[in-house]
mmCIF file of C-alpha atoms in Angstrom:
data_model
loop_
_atom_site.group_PDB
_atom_site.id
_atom_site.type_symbol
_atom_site.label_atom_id
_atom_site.label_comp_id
_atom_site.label_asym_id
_atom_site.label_seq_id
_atom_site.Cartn_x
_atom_site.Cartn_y
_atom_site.Cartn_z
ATOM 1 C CA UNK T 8 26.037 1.282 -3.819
ATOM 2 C CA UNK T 9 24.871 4.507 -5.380
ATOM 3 C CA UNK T 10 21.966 4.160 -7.961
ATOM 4 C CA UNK T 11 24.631 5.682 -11.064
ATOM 5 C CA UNK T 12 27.350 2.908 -10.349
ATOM 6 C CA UNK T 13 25.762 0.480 -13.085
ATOM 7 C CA UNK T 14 27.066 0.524 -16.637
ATOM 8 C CA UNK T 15 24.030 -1.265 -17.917
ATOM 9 C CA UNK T 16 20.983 -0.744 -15.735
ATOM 10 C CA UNK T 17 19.306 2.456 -14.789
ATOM 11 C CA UNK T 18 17.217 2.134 -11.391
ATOM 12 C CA UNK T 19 14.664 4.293 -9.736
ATOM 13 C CA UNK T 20 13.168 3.860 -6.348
ATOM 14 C CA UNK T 21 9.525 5.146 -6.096
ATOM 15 C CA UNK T 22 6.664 3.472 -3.781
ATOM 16 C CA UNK T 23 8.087 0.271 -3.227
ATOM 17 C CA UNK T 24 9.103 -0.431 -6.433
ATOM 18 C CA UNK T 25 12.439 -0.692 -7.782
ATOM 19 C CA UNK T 26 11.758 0.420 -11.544
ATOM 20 C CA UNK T 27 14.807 -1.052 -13.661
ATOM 21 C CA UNK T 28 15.630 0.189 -17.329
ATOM 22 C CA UNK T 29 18.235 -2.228 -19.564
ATOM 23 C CA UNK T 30 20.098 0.420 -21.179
ATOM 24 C CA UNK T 31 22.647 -1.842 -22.880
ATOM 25 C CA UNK T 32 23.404 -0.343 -26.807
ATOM 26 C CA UNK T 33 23.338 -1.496 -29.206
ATOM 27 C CA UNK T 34 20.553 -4.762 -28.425
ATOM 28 C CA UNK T 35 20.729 -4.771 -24.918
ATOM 29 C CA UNK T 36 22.903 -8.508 -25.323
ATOM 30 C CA UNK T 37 23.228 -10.646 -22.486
ATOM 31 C CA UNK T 38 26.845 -10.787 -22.296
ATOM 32 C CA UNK T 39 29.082 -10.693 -19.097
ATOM 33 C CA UNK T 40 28.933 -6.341 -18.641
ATOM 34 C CA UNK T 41 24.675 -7.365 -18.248
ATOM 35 C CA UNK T 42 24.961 -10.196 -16.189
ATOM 36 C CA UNK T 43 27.418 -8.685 -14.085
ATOM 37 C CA UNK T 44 25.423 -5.577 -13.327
ATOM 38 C CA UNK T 45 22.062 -7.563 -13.071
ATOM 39 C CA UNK T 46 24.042 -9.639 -10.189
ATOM 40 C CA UNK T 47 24.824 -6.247 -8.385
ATOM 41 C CA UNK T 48 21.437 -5.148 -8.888
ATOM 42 C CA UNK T 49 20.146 -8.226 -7.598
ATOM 43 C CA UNK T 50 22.423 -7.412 -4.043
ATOM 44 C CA UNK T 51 20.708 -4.091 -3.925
ATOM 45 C CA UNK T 52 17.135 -4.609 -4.142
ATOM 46 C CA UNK T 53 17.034 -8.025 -2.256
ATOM 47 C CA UNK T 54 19.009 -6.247 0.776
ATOM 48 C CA UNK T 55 16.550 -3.037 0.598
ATOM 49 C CA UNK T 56 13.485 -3.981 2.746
ATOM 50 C CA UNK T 57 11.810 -0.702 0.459
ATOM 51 C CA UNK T 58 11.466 -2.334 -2.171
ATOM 52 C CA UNK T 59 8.798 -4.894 -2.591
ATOM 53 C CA UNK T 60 8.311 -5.102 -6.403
ATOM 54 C CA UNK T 61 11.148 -5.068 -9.112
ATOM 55 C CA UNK T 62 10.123 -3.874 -12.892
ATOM 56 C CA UNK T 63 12.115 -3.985 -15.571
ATOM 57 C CA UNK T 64 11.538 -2.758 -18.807
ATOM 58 C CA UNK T 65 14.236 -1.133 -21.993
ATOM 59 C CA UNK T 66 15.526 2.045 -22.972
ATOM 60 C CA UNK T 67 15.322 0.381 -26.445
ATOM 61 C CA UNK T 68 12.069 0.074 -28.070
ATOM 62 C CA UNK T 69 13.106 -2.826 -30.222
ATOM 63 C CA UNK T 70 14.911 -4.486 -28.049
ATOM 64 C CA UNK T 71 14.267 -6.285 -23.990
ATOM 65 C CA UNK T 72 17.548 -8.685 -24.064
ATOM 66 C CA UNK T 73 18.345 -9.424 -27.224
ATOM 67 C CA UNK T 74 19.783 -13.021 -26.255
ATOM 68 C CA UNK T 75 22.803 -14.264 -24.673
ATOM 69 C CA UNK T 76 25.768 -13.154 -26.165
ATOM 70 C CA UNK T 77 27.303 -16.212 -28.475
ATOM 71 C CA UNK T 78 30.895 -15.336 -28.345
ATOM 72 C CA UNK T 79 30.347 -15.718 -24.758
ATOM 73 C CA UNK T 80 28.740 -19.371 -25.483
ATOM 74 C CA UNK T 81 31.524 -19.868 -28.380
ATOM 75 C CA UNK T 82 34.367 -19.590 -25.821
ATOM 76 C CA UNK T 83 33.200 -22.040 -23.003
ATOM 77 C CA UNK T 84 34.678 -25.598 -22.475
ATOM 78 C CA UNK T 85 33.611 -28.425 -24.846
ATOM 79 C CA UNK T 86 33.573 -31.400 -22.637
ATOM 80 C CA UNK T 87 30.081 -31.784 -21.728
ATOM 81 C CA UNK T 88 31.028 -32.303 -17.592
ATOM 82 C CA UNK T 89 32.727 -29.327 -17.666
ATOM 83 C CA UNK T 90 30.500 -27.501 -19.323
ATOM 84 C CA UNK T 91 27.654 -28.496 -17.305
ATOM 85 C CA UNK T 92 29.814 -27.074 -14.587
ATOM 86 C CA UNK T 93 30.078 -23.572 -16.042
ATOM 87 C CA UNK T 94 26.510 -23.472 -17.026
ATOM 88 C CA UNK T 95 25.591 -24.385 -13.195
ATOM 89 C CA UNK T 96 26.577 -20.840 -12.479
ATOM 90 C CA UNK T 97 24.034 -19.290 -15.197
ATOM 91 C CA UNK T 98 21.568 -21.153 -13.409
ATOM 92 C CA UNK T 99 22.428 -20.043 -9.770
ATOM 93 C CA UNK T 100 22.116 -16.636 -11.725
ATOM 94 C CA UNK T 101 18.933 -17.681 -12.936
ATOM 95 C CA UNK T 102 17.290 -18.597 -9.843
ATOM 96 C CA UNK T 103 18.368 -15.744 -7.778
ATOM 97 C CA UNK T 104 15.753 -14.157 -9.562
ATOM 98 C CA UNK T 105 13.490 -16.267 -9.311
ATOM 99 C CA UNK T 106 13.487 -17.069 -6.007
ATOM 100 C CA UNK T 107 14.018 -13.399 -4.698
ATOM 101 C CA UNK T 108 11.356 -12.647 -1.682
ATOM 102 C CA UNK T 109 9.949 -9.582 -4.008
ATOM 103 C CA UNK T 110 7.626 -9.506 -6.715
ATOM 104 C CA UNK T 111 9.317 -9.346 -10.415
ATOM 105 C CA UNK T 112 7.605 -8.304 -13.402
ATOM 106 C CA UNK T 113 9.096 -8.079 -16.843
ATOM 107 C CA UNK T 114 7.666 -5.129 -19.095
ATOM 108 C CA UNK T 115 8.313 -6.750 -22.573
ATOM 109 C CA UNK T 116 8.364 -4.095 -25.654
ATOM 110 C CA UNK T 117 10.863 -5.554 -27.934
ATOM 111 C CA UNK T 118 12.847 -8.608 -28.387
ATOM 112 C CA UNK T 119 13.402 -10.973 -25.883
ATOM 113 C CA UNK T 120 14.744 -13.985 -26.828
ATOM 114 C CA UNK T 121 17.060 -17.209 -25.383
ATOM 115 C CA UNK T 122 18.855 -15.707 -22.564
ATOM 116 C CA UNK T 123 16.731 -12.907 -22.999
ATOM 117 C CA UNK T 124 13.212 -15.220 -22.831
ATOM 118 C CA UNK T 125 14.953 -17.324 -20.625
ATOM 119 C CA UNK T 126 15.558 -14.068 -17.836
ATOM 120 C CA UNK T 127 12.345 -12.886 -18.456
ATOM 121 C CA UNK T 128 10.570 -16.425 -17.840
ATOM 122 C CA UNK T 129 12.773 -16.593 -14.437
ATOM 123 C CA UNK T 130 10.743 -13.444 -13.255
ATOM 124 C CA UNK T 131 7.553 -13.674 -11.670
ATOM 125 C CA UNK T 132 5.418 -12.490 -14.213
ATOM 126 C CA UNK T 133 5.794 -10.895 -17.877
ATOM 127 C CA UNK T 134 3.486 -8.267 -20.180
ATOM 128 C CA UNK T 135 4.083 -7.908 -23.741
ATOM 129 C CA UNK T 136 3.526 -5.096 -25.791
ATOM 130 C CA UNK T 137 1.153 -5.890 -28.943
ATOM 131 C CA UNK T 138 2.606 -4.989 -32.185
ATOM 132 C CA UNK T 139 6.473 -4.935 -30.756
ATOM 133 C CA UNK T 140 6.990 -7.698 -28.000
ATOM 134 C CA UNK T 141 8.702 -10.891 -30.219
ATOM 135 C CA UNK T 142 9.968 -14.361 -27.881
ATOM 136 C CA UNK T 143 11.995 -16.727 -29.197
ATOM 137 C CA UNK T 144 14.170 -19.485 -28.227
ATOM 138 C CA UNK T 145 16.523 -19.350 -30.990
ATOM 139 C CA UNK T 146 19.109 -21.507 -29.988
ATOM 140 C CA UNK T 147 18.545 -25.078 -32.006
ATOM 141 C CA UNK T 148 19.087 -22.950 -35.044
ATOM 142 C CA UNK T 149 22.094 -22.537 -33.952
ATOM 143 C CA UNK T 150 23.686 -26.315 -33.121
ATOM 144 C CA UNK T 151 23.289 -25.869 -29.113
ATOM 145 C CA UNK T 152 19.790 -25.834 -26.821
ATOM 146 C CA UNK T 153 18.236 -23.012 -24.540
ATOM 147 C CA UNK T 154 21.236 -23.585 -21.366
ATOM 148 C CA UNK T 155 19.478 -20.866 -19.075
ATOM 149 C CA UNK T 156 16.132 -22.755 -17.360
ATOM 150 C CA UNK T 157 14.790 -22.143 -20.808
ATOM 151 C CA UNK T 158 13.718 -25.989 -21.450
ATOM 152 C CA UNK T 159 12.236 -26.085 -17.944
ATOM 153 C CA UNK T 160 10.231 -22.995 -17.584
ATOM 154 C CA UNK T 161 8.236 -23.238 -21.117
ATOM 155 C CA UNK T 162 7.716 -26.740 -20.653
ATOM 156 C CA UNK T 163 5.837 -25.807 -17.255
ATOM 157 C CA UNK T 164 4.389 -22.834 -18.671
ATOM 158 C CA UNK T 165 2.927 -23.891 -22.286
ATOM 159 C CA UNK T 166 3.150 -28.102 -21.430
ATOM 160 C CA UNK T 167 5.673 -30.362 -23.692
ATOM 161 C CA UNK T 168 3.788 -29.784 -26.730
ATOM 162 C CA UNK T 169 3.887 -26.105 -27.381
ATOM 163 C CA UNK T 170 7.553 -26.053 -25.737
ATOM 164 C CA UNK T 171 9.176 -28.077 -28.136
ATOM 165 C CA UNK T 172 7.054 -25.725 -30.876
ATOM 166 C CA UNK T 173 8.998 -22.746 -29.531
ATOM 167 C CA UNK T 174 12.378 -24.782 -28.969
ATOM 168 C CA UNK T 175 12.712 -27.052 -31.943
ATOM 169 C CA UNK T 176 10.627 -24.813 -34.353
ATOM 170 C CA UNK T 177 12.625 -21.228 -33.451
ATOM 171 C CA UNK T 178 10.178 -18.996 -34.959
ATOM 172 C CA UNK T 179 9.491 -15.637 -32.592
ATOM 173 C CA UNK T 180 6.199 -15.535 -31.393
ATOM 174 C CA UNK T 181 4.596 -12.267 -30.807
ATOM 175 C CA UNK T 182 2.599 -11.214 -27.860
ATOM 176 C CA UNK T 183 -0.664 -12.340 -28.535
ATOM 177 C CA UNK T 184 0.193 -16.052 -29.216
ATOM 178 C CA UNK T 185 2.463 -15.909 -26.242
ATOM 179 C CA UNK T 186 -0.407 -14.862 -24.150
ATOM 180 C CA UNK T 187 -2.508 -17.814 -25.570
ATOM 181 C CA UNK T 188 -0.070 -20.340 -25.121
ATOM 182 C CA UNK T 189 0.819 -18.721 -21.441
ATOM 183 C CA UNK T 190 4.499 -17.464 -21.919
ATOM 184 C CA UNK T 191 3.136 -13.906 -20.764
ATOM 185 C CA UNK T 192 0.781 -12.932 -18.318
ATOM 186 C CA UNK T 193 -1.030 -10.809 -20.773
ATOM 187 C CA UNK T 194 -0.737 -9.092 -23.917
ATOM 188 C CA UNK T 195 -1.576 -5.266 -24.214
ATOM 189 C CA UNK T 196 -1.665 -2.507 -26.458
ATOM 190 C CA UNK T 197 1.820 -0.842 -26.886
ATOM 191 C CA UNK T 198 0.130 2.568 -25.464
ATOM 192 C CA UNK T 199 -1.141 0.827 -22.609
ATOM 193 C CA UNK T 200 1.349 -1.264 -21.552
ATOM 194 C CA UNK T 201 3.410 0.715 -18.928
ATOM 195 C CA UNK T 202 0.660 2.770 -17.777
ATOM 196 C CA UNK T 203 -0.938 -0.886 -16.456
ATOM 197 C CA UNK T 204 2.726 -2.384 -15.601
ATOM 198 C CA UNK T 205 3.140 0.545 -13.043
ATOM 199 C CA UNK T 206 -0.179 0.758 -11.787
ATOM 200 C CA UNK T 207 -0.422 -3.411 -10.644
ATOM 201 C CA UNK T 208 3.425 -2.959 -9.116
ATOM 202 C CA UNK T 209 2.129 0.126 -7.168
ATOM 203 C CA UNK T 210 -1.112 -1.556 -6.325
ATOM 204 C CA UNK T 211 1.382 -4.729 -5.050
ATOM 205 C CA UNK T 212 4.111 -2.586 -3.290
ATOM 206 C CA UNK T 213 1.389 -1.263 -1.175
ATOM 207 C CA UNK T 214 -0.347 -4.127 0.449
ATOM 208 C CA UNK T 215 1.611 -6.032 3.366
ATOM 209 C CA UNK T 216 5.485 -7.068 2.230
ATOM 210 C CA UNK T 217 5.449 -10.115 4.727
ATOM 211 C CA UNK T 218 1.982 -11.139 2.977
ATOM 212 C CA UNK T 219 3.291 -11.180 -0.448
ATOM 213 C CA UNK T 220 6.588 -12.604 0.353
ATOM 214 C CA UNK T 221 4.624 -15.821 1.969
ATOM 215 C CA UNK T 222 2.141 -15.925 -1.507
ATOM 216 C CA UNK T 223 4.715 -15.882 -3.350
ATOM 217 C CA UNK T 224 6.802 -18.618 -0.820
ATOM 218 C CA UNK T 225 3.403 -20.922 -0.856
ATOM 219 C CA UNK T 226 2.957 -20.240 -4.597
ATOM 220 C CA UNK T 227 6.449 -21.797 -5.624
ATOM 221 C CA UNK T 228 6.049 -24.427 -2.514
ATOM 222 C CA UNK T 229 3.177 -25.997 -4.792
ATOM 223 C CA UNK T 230 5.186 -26.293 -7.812
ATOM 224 C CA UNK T 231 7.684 -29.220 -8.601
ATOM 225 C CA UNK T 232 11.310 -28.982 -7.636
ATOM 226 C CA UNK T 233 13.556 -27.588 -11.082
ATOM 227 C CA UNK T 234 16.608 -29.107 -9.888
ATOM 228 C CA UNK T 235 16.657 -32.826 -11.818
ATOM 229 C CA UNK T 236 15.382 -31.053 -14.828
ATOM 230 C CA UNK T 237 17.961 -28.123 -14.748
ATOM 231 C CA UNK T 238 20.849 -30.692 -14.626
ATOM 232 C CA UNK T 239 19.291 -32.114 -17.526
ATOM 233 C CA UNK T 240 19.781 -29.335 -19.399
ATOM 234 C CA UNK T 241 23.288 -28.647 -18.513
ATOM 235 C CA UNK T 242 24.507 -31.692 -19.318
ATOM 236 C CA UNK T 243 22.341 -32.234 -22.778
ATOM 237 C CA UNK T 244 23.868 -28.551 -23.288
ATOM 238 C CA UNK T 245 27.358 -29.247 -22.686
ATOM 239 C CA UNK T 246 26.691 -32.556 -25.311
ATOM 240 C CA UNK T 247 25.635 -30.335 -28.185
ATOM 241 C CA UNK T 248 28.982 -28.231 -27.440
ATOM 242 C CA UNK T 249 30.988 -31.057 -28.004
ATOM 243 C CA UNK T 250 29.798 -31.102 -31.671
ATOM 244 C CA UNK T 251 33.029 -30.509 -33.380
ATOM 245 C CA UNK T 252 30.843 -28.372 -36.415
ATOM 246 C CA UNK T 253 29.495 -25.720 -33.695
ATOM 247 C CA UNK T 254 31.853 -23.764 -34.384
ATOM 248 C CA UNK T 255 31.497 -23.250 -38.348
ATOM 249 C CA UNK T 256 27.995 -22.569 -37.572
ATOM 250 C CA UNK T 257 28.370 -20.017 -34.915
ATOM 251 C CA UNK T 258 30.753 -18.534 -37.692
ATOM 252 C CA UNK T 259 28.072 -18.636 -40.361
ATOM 253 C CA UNK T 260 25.871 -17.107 -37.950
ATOM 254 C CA UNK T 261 28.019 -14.209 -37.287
ATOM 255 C CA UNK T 262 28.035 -13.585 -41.351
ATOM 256 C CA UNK T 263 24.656 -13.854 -41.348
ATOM 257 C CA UNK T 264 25.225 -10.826 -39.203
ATOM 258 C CA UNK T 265 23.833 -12.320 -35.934
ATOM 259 C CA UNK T 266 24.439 -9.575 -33.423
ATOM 260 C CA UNK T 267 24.472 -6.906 -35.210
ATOM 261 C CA UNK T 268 20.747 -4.363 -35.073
ATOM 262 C CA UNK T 269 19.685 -4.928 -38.480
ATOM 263 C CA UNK T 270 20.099 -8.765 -39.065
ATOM 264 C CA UNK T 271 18.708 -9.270 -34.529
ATOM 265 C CA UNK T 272 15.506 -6.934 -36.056
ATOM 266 C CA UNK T 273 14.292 -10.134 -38.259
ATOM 267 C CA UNK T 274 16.684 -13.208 -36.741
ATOM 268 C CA UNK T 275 14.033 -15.444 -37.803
ATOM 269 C CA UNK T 276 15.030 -14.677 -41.177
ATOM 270 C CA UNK T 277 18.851 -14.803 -40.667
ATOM 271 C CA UNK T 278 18.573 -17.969 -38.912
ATOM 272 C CA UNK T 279 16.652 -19.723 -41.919
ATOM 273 C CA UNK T 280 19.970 -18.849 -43.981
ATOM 274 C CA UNK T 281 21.846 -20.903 -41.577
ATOM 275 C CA UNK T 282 19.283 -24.030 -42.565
ATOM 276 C CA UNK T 283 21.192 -27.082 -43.476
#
């Protein structure tokens, strides 16, 4: 596969390090074009034994991945078993990542949140730009609950607590308070932010590849098994589909102009018109 066959992605080769840029207009939504494309991109770095680290960062300033894309969510099956079934893939997608033998850093200078957060907390590590990185887990807001790992991952990452903060309360969190409660590996002035992303993936990408594969192996052997709780989530997903008002919400939400630049540039504040 040639390096200009992806509709979504731009990626460079340099050093090791497979430098990806979500170029997805107009907010860089994770809807099936993205996932697709991040699924063929997955096939070429994890087959290339060049690469050792993957980065990905925006062509949008304002924007990482916006979120997953809700017509998508509006159109799956509302029986909760089947459901669960369907969602099973998004986690296979999910873990891919995750699990990939390279090192995988998200570059965070806009919005990232659900499916957005929830790809970027399936990567091995995450910077966020001070002054422009926003998380969120907006998805309660809406009637359904993060369906992509994101229940799992926070709740390892921040502890029960602060998770249910971020899930429950949807409010973004910007890149300072993520560092604190451990969402992101750091926070770091917008000016500096790419400048250090590139310099720790090219410091990576040049020590041993069979060494950092086996870190990262013994790393993730340490940790507890996401399986049980993943299921969890699909099925407690798949319930909240089966509320018969999901839909009149998801339709409120799309007056409230959910998806569209201006209303995803403060959601916070078109979600709170959605408040029952």
């Amino acid at each position: 596969m040639d390096e200009g066959s992806f509709d979504t992605l731009r990626l460079e080769r340099d050093a090791g390090v497979a430098f990806v840029t979500i170029d997805h207009p107009p907010i860089n939504l994770l809807d099936g074009a993205l996932i697709t494309d991040l699924n063929r991109l997955y096939d070429v770095v994890a087959d290339d034994d060049d690469v050792r680290v993957v980065v990905f960062r925006s062509a949008d300033a304002d924007f990482f991945i916006a979120h997953a894309d809700v017509a998508m969510i509006a159109a799956m099956p509302r029986e909760p078993g089947t459901a669960a079934a369907v969602l099973q893939g998004i986690d296979g997608f999910m873990e891919r990542w995750r699990t990939i033998p390279k090192i995988t850093i998200a570059q965070l200078e806009g919005r990232a949140r659900g499916g957005g957060s929830e790809f970027a907390l399936a990567l091995d590590m995450r910077f966020a730009a001070i002054g422009r990185a926003r998380l969120a887990q907006p998805e309660v807001a809406l009637g359904i609950i993060p369906g992509a790992g994101g229940t799992q991952r926070l709740a390892r990452l921040l502890g029960r607590a602060r998770a249910l903060e971020v899930i429950v309360g949807c409010a973004d969190v910007d890149a300072e308070l993520a560092e604190r409660y451990g969402w992101v590996n750091r926070a770091l002035a917008a000016d500096e932010i790419g400048a250090f992303v590139d310099r720790l993936a090219r410091r990576i990408a040049s020590f041993p590849a069979h060494a950092v594969r086996l870190a990262k192996s013994a790393v993730d052997a340490g940790a507890p098994a996401y399986d049980d709780g993943l299921a969890a989530e699909r099925m407690a997903f798949g319930e909240t589909l089966a509320d018969p008002g999901l839909d009149a919400r998801f339709d409120r939400a799309f007056t409230a102009g959910i998806q569209t630049r201006d209303a995803e540039l403060d959601l916070e504040r078109a979600l709170d018109n959605l408040a029952d």
